[in-house]
Short mmCIF file of C-alpha atoms in Angstrom, two decimals:
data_model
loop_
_atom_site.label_atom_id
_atom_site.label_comp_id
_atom_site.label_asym_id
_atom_site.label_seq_id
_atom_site.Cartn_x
_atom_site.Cartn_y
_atom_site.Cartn_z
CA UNK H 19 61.72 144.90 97.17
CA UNK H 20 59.69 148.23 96.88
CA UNK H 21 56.38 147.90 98.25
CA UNK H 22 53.14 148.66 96.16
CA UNK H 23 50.90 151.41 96.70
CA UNK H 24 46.88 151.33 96.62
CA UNK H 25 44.70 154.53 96.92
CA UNK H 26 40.82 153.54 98.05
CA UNK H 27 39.02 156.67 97.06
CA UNK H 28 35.26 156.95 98.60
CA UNK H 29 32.69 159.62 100.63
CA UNK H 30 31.60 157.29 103.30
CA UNK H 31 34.18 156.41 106.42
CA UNK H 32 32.61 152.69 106.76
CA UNK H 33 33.03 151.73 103.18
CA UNK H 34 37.09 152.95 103.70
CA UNK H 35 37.81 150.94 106.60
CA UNK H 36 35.85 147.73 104.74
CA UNK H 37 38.14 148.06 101.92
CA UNK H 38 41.43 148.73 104.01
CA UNK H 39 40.56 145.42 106.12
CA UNK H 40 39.32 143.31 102.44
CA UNK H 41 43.09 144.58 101.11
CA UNK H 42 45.27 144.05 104.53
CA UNK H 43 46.16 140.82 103.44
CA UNK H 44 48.20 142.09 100.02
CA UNK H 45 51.81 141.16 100.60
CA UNK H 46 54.06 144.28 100.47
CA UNK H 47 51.61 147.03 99.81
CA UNK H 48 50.66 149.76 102.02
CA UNK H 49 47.11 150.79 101.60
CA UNK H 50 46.37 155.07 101.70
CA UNK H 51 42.82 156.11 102.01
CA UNK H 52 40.85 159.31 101.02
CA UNK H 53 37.84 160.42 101.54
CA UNK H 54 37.79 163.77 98.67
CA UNK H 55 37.90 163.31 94.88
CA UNK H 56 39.80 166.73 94.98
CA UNK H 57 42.40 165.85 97.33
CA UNK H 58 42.56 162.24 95.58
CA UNK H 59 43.59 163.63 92.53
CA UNK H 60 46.15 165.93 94.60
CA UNK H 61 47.82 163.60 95.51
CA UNK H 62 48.10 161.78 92.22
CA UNK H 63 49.76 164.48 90.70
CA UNK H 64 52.48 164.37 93.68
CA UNK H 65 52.65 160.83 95.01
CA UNK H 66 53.33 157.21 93.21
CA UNK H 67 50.55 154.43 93.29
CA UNK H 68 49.58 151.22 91.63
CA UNK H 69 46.01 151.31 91.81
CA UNK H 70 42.94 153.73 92.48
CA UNK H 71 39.55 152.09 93.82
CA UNK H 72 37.13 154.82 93.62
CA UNK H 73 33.44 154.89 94.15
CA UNK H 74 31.78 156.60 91.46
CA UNK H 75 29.17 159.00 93.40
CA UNK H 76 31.00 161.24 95.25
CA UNK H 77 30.37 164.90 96.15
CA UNK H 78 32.62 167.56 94.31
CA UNK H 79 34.93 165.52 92.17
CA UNK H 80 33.10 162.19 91.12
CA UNK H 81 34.84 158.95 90.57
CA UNK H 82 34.06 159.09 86.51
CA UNK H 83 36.41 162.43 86.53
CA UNK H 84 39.05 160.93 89.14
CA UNK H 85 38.87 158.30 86.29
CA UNK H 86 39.36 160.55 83.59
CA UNK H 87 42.01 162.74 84.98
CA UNK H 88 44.16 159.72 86.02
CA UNK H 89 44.03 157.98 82.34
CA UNK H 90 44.99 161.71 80.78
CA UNK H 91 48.07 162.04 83.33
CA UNK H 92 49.34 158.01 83.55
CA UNK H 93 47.62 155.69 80.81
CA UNK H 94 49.43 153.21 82.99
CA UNK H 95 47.79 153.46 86.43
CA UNK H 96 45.12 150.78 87.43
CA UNK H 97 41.51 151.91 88.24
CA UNK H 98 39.08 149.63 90.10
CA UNK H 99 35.38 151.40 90.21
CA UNK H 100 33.10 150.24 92.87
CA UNK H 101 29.47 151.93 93.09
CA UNK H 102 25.80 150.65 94.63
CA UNK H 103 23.91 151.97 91.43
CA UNK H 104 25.38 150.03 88.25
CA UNK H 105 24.04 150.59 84.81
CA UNK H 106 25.21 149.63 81.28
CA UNK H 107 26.02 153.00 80.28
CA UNK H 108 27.76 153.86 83.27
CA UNK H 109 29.90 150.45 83.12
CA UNK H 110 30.71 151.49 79.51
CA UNK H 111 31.65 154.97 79.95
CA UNK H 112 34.18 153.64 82.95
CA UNK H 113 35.89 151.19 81.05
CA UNK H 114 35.91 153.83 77.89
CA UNK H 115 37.82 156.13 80.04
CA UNK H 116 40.62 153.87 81.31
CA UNK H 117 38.86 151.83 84.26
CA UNK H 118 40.45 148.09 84.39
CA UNK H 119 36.92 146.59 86.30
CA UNK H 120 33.91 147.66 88.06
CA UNK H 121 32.35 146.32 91.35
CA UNK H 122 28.90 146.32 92.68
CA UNK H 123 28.02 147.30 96.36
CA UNK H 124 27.29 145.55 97.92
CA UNK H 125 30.62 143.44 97.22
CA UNK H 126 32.23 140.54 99.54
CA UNK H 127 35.33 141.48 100.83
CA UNK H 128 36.91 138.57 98.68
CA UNK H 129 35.75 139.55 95.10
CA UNK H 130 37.33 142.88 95.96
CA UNK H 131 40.57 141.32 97.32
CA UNK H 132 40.87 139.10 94.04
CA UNK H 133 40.00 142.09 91.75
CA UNK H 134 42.90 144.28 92.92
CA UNK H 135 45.76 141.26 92.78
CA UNK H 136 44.73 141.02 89.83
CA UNK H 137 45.04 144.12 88.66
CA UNK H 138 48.16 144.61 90.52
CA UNK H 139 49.89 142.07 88.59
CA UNK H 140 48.61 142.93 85.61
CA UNK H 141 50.14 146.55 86.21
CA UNK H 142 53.77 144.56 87.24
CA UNK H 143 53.63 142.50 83.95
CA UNK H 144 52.45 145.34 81.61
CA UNK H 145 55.72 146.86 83.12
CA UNK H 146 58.00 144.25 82.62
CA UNK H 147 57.33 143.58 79.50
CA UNK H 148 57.75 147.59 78.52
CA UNK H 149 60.68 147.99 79.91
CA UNK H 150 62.01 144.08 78.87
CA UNK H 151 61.38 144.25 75.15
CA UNK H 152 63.57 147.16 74.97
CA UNK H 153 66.44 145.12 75.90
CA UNK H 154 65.55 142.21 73.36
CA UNK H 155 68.36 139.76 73.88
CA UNK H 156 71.43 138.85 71.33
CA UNK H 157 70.74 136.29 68.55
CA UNK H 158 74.20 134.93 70.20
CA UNK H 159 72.87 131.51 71.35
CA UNK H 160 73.09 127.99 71.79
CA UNK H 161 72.01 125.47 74.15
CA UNK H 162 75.36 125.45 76.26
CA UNK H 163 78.91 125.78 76.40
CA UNK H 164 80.64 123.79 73.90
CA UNK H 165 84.61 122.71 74.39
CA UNK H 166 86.99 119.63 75.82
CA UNK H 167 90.13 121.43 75.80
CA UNK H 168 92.11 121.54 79.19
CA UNK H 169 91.34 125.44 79.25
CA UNK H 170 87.78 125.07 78.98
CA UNK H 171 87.70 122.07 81.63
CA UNK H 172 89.29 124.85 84.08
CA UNK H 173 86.28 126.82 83.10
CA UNK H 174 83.94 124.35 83.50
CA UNK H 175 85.68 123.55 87.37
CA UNK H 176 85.41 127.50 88.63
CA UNK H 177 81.84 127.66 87.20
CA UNK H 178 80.96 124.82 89.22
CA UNK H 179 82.92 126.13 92.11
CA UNK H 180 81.58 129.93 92.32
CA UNK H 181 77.61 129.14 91.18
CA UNK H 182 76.23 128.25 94.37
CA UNK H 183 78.54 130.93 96.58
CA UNK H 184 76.06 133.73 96.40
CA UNK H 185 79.09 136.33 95.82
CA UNK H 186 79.82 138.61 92.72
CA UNK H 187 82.11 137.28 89.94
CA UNK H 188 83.64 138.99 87.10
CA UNK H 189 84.10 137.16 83.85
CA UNK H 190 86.79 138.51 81.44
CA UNK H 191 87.52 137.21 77.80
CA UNK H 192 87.82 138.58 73.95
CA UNK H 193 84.72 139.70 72.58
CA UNK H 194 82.79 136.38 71.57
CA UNK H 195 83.79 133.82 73.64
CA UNK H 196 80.85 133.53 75.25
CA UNK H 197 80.80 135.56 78.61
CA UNK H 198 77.31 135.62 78.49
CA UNK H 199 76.78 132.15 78.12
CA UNK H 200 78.82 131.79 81.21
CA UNK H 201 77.22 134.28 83.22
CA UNK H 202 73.75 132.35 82.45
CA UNK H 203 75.68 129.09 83.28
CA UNK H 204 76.79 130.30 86.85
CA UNK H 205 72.57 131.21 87.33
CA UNK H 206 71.50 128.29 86.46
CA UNK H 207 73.43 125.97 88.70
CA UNK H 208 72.85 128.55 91.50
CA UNK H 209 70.09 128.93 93.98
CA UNK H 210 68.88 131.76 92.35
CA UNK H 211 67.86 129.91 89.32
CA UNK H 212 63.63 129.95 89.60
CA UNK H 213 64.26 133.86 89.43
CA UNK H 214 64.91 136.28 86.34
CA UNK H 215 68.55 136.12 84.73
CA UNK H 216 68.48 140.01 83.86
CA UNK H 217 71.15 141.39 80.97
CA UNK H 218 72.06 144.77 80.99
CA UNK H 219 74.09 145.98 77.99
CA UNK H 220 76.05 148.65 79.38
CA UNK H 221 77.81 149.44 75.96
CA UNK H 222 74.71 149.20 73.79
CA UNK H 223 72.24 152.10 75.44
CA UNK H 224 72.77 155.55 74.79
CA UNK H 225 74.80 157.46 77.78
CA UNK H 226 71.57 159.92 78.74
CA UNK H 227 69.37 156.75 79.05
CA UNK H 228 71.85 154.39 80.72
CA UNK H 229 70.82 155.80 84.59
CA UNK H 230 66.87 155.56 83.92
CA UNK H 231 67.33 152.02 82.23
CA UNK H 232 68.92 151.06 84.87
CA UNK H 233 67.67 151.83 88.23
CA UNK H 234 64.38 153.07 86.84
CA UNK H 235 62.36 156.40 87.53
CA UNK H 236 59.19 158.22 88.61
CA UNK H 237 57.05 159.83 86.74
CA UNK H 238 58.00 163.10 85.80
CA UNK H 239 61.52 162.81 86.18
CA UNK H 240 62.36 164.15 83.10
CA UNK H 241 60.67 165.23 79.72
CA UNK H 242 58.78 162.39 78.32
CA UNK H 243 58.59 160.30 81.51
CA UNK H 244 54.50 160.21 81.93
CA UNK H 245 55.00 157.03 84.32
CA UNK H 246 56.80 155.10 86.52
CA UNK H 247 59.18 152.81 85.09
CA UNK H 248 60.81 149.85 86.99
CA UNK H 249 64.29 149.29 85.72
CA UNK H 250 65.99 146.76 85.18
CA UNK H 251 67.73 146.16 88.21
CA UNK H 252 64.22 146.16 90.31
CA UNK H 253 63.26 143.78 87.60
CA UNK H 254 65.97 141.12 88.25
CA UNK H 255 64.73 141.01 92.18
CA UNK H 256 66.04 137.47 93.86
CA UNK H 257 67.77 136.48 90.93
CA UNK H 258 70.66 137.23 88.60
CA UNK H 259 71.96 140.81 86.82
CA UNK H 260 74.02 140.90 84.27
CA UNK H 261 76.48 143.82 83.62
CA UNK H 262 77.91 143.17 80.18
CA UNK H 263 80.84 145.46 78.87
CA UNK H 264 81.06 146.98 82.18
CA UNK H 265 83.93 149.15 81.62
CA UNK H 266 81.67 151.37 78.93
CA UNK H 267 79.58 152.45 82.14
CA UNK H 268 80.61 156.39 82.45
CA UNK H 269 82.40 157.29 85.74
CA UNK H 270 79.35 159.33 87.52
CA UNK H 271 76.86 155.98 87.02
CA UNK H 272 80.09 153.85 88.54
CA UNK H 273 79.88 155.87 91.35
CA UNK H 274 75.87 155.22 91.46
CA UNK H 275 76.08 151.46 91.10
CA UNK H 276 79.41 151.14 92.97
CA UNK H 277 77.14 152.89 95.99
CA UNK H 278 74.10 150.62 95.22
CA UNK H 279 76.22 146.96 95.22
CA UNK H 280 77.83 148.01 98.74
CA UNK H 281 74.21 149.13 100.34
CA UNK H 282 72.05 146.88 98.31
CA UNK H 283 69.54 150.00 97.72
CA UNK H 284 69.48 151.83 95.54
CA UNK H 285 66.62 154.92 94.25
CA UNK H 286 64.77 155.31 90.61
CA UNK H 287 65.68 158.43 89.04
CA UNK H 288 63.55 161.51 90.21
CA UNK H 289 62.74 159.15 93.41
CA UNK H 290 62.96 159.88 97.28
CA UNK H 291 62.11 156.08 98.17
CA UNK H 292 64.91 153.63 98.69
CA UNK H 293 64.19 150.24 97.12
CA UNK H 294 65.92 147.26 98.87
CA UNK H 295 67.52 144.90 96.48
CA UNK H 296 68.38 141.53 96.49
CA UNK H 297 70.05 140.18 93.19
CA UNK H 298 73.26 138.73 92.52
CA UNK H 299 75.77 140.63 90.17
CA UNK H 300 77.65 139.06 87.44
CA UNK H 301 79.80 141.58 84.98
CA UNK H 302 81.90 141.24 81.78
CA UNK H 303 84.26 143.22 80.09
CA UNK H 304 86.92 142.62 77.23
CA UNK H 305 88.88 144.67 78.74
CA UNK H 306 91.50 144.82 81.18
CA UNK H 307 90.02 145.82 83.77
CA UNK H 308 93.31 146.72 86.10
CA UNK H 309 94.61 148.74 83.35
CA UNK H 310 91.14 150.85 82.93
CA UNK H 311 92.10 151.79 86.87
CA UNK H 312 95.35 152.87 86.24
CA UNK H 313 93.78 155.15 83.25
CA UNK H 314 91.53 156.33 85.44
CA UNK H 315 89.03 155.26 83.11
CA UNK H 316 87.46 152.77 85.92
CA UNK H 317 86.85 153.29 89.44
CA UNK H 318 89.39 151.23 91.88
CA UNK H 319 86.87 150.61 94.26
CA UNK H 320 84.38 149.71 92.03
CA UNK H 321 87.01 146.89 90.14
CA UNK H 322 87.37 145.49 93.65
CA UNK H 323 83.35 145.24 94.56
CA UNK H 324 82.73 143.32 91.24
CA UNK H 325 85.94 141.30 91.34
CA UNK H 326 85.35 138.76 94.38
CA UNK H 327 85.85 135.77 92.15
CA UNK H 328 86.28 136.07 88.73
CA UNK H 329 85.96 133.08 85.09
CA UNK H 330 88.36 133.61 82.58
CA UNK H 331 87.28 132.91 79.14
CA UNK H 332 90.25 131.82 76.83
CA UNK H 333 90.10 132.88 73.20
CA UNK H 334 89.49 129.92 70.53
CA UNK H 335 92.97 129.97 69.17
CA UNK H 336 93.99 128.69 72.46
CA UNK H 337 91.45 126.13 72.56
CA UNK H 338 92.32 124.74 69.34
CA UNK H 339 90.97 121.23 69.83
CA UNK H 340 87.13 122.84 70.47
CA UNK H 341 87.22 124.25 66.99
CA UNK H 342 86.04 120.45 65.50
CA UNK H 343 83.37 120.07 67.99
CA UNK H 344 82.07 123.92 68.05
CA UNK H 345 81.39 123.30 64.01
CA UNK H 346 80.24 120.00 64.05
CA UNK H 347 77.82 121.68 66.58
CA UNK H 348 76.96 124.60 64.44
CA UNK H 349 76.32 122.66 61.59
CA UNK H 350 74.15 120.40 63.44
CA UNK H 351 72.05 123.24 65.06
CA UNK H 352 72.16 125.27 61.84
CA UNK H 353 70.87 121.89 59.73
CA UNK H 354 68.08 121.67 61.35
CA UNK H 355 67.17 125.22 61.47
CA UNK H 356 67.42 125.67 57.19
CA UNK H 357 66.01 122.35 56.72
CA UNK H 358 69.36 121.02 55.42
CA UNK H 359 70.54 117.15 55.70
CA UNK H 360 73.49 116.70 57.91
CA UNK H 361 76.40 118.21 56.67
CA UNK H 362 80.09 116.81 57.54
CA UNK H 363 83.38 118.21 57.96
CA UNK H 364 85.65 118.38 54.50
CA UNK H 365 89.49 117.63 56.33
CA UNK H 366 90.70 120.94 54.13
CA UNK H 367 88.11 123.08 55.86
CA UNK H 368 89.01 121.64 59.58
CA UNK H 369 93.13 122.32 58.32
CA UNK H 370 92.44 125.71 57.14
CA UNK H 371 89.90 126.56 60.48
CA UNK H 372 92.95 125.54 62.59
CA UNK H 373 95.58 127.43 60.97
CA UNK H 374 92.84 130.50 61.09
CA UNK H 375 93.38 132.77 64.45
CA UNK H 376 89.37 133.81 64.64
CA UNK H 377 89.69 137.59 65.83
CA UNK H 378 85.56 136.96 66.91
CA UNK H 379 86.76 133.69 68.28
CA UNK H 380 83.28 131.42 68.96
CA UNK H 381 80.72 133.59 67.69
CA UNK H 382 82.82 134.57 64.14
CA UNK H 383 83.13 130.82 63.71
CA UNK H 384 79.38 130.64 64.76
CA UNK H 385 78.91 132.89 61.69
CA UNK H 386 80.98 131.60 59.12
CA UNK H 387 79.53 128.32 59.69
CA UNK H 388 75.81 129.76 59.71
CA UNK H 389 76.84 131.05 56.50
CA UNK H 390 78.16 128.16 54.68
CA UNK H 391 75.25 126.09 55.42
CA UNK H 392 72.97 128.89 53.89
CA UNK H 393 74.79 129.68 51.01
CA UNK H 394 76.40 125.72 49.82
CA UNK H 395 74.60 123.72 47.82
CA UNK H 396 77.27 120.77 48.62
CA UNK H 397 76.15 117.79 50.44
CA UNK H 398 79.67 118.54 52.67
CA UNK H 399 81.08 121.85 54.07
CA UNK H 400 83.94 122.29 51.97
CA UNK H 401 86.26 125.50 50.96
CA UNK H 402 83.96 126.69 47.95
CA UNK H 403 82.01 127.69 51.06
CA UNK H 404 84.71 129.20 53.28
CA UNK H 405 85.42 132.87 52.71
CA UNK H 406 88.60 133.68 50.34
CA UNK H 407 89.83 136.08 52.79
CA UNK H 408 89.68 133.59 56.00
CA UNK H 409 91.26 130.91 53.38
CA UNK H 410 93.99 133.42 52.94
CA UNK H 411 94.35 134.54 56.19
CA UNK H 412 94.74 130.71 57.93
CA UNK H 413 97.67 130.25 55.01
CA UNK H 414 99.71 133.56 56.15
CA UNK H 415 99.19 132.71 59.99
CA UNK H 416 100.19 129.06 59.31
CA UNK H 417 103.47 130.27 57.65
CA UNK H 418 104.42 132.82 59.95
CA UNK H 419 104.78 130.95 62.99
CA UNK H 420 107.07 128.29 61.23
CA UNK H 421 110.74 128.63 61.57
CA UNK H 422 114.07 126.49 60.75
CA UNK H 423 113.37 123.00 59.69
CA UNK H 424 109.36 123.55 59.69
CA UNK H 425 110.01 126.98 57.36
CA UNK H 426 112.07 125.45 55.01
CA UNK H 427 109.71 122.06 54.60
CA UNK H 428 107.02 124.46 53.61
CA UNK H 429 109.25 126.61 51.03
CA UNK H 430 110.21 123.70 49.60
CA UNK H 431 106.00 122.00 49.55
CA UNK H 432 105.26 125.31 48.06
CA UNK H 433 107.57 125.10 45.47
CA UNK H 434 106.87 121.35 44.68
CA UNK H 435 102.96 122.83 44.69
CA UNK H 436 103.53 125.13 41.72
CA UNK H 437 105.83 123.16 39.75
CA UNK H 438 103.36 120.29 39.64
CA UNK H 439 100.16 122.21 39.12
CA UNK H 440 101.96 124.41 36.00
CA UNK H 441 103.15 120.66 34.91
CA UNK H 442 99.37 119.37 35.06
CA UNK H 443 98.51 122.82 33.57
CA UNK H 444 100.40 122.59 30.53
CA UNK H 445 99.53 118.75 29.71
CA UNK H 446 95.71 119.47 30.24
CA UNK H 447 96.20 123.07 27.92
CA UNK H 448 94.46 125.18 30.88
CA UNK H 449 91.30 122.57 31.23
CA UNK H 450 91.24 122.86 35.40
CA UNK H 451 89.20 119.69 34.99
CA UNK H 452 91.27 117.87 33.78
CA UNK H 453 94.30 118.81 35.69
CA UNK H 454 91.81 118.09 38.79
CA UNK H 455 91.45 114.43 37.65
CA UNK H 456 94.88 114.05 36.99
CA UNK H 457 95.96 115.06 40.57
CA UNK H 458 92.90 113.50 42.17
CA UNK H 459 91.61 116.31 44.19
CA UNK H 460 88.52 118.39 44.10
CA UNK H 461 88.51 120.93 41.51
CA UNK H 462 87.41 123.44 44.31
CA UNK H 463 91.26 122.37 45.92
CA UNK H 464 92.98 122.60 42.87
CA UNK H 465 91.32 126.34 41.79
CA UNK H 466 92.31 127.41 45.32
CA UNK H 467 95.92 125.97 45.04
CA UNK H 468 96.24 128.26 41.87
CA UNK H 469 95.27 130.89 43.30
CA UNK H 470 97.57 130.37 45.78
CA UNK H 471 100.53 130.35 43.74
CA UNK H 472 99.39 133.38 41.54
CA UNK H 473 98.39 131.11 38.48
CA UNK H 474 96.11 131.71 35.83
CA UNK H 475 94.64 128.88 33.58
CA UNK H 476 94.06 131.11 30.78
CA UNK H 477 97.95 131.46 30.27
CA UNK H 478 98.26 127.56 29.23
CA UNK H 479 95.69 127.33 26.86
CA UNK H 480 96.56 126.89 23.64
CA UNK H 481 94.91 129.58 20.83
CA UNK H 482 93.24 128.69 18.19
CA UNK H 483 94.53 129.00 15.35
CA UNK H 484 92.75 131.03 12.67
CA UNK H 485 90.66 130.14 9.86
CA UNK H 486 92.09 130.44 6.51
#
């Protein structure tokens, strides 16, 4: 963990050692002292810290400029003022020019002590949050894994198995089957689990940021960097990091990570210091990973660092049995969110999601439910909901694996299908409700039967005849 930095800033030798002793007993920081406003600022411009206590009288450079030059260079940085003659104005003008709290000599060594934790902390959280809300996490949730299939049972067993081993694992699987979801499984039933779960998209940051996002840097690195940043590895400290879509990180930052997971160190960009680090990695890819080595796309070494154990996710249209419970689920969760009464299952739309091979496996099923529910007005999901395309889609996969007995059932079913809807057709003279009643099935059914068999109701109507 790195260590903080304070810099106690005052003329008079005795008030310097009072403070160092009052601040000794901060955990992990090392206290610097100086005795110049000059060479204070110095070594601002040159050296990281957390927090400046200055006293505000001070010959040369006063603590009001210290205060002011600071808040120009690092709008960031901490200030504690401490001085033996307070007034309003001079409070004011402190606080105006970037000072966090002021402190009264003669002060007990306490009140001091419990100003700068506090402003400490407030400095780690203002950070956390900077650097967290750029990394706002997917909408992709629910409350846990969902599935009873055998494959997902397996899944279950090596989550169990590898959570409370504190090694590396590697989780493969199609985009959307929930990697993630595993990944924040394996922290939660792991002793790591009253610490931050951390995810790091390596796919979704730009190339030129992906280094500084993730291991940090001081200020002045580059153009634009006015402060110190923690990244996001520093951030995830005793608990769990996430490296989603691992295999988009570019070969030189592989190296840089590869060198960080064997040492457990690692420096912020633009930084001399080594930082000590203590987190458990967990990475994901939808790729295969053994073939990215052989491309040379993927450093061997590397594949073998993150690979100690490893969770395969299988795609949904080998979990076919989950596919009734995962809706039923989604239209449960997604009830209550629009306000909607429960919604059940119509046996077409379970027939057709079977047949359908779902490409985005959990998460495109997530969204096709999500979108029924906001765009029916039935009291059931049924196909008027279902996109045409997926409708289509379920009928072509359904045929094509079908062969001898099974292929010739359904061209036979298929022809039976058109030559009774054109027979209910031509009796009703193109009314679909009618021929709906006469077959007894929704009209929704019947409409996508026709279309189905390339018929068109407009062709059995019979024209009016005209008016003499």
């Amino acid at each position: 963990m790195v260590r903080r930095r304070v810099l106690i800033v005052d003329d008079e030798q005795g008030m310097l050692e009072v403070c160092q002793e009052a601040l000794s007993r901060l955990k992990e920081t090392d206290i610097h002292l100086e005795s110049s406003g000059s060479r204070a600022a110095e070594r601002l411009t040159s050296e990281p810290f957390d927090l400046v206590i200055t006293d505000l009288r001070m010959p040369g450079l006063g603590g009001m400029d210290l205060i002011r030059r600071i808040h120009e260079r690092d709008p960031g940085m901490a200030a504690l003022v401490i001085t033996a003659f307070p007034t309003v104005e001079t409070a004011v003008e402190c606080m105006k020019l970037g000072a966090a709290d002021y402190i009264v000599k003669p002060f007990l060594p306490d009140a001091l002590l419990a100003a700068a934790e506090r402003l400490l902390e407030g400095k780690r959280l203002r950070e956390e949050n900077l650097v967290l809300r750029r990394h706002v996490e997917r909408s992709y949730r629910f409350d846990e894994i969902i599935g009873t299939s055998a494959p997902m049972r397996q899944v279950f067993d090596m989550i169990g198995r590898v959570a409370d081993v504190n090694v590396d694992v590697l989780v493969t699987g199609e985009t959307g089957t929930g990697k993630e979801l595993v990944a924040r499984s394996i922290h939660k039933k792991s002793r790591r689990v009253d610490a931050r779960f951390v995810p790091f998209d390596c796919g979704a940051i730009p190339e030129h940021l992906l280094e500084s996002e993730l291991f940090g840097h001081e200020r002045g690195a580059f153009t634009g960097a006015v402060s110190r940043n923690p990244g996001l590895l520093e951030l995830a400290e005793g608990g769990t990091f996430f490296l989603d879509e691992i295999a988009e990180l570019p070969l030189p930052l592989q190296a840089k990570l590869l060198r960080t997971l064997q040492e457990r160190r690692f420096r912020r960009v633009g930084g001399r210091e080594e930082i000590e680090l203590n987190v458990r990695i967990i990475a994901a890819t939808n790729r295969d990973l053994a073939s990215e080595v052989r491309e040379k796309r993927f450093r061997e070494d590397l594949y073998y660092r993150i690979n100690v154990t490893s969770v395969h996710l299988p795609p949904l249209r080998e979990r076919g049995e989950d596919i009734a419970v995962l809706t039923e689920y989604f239209l449960r969760s997604y009830g209550r969110e629009f306000e909607r009464p429960a919604m059940k299952i119509d046996p077409e739309v379970l027939e057709v999601f079977t047949r359908y091979p779902w490409p985005g496996n959990v998460r495109e099923l997530q969204n096709v439910v999500k979108r029924a529910i906001a765009l029916s007005r039935a009291p059931d999901l049924t196909l008027e909901a279902v996109p045409e395309e997926l409708v289509a889609r379920a009928e072509v996969s359904s045929a094509t694996i079908l062969d001898g007995f099974a292929h010739l059932r359904a061209l036979r079913v298929a022809a039976f299908e058109k030559e009774y809807l054109i027979t209910l057709l031509m009796k009703c003279r193109g009314e679909v409700s009618c021929a709906a009643r006469e077959a007894k099935i929704p009209r929704a059914t019947f409409y996508r039967l026709m279309r189905k068999h390339n018929l068109d109701a407009d062709s059995f109507r019979t024209p009016t005849p005209p008016t003499p």
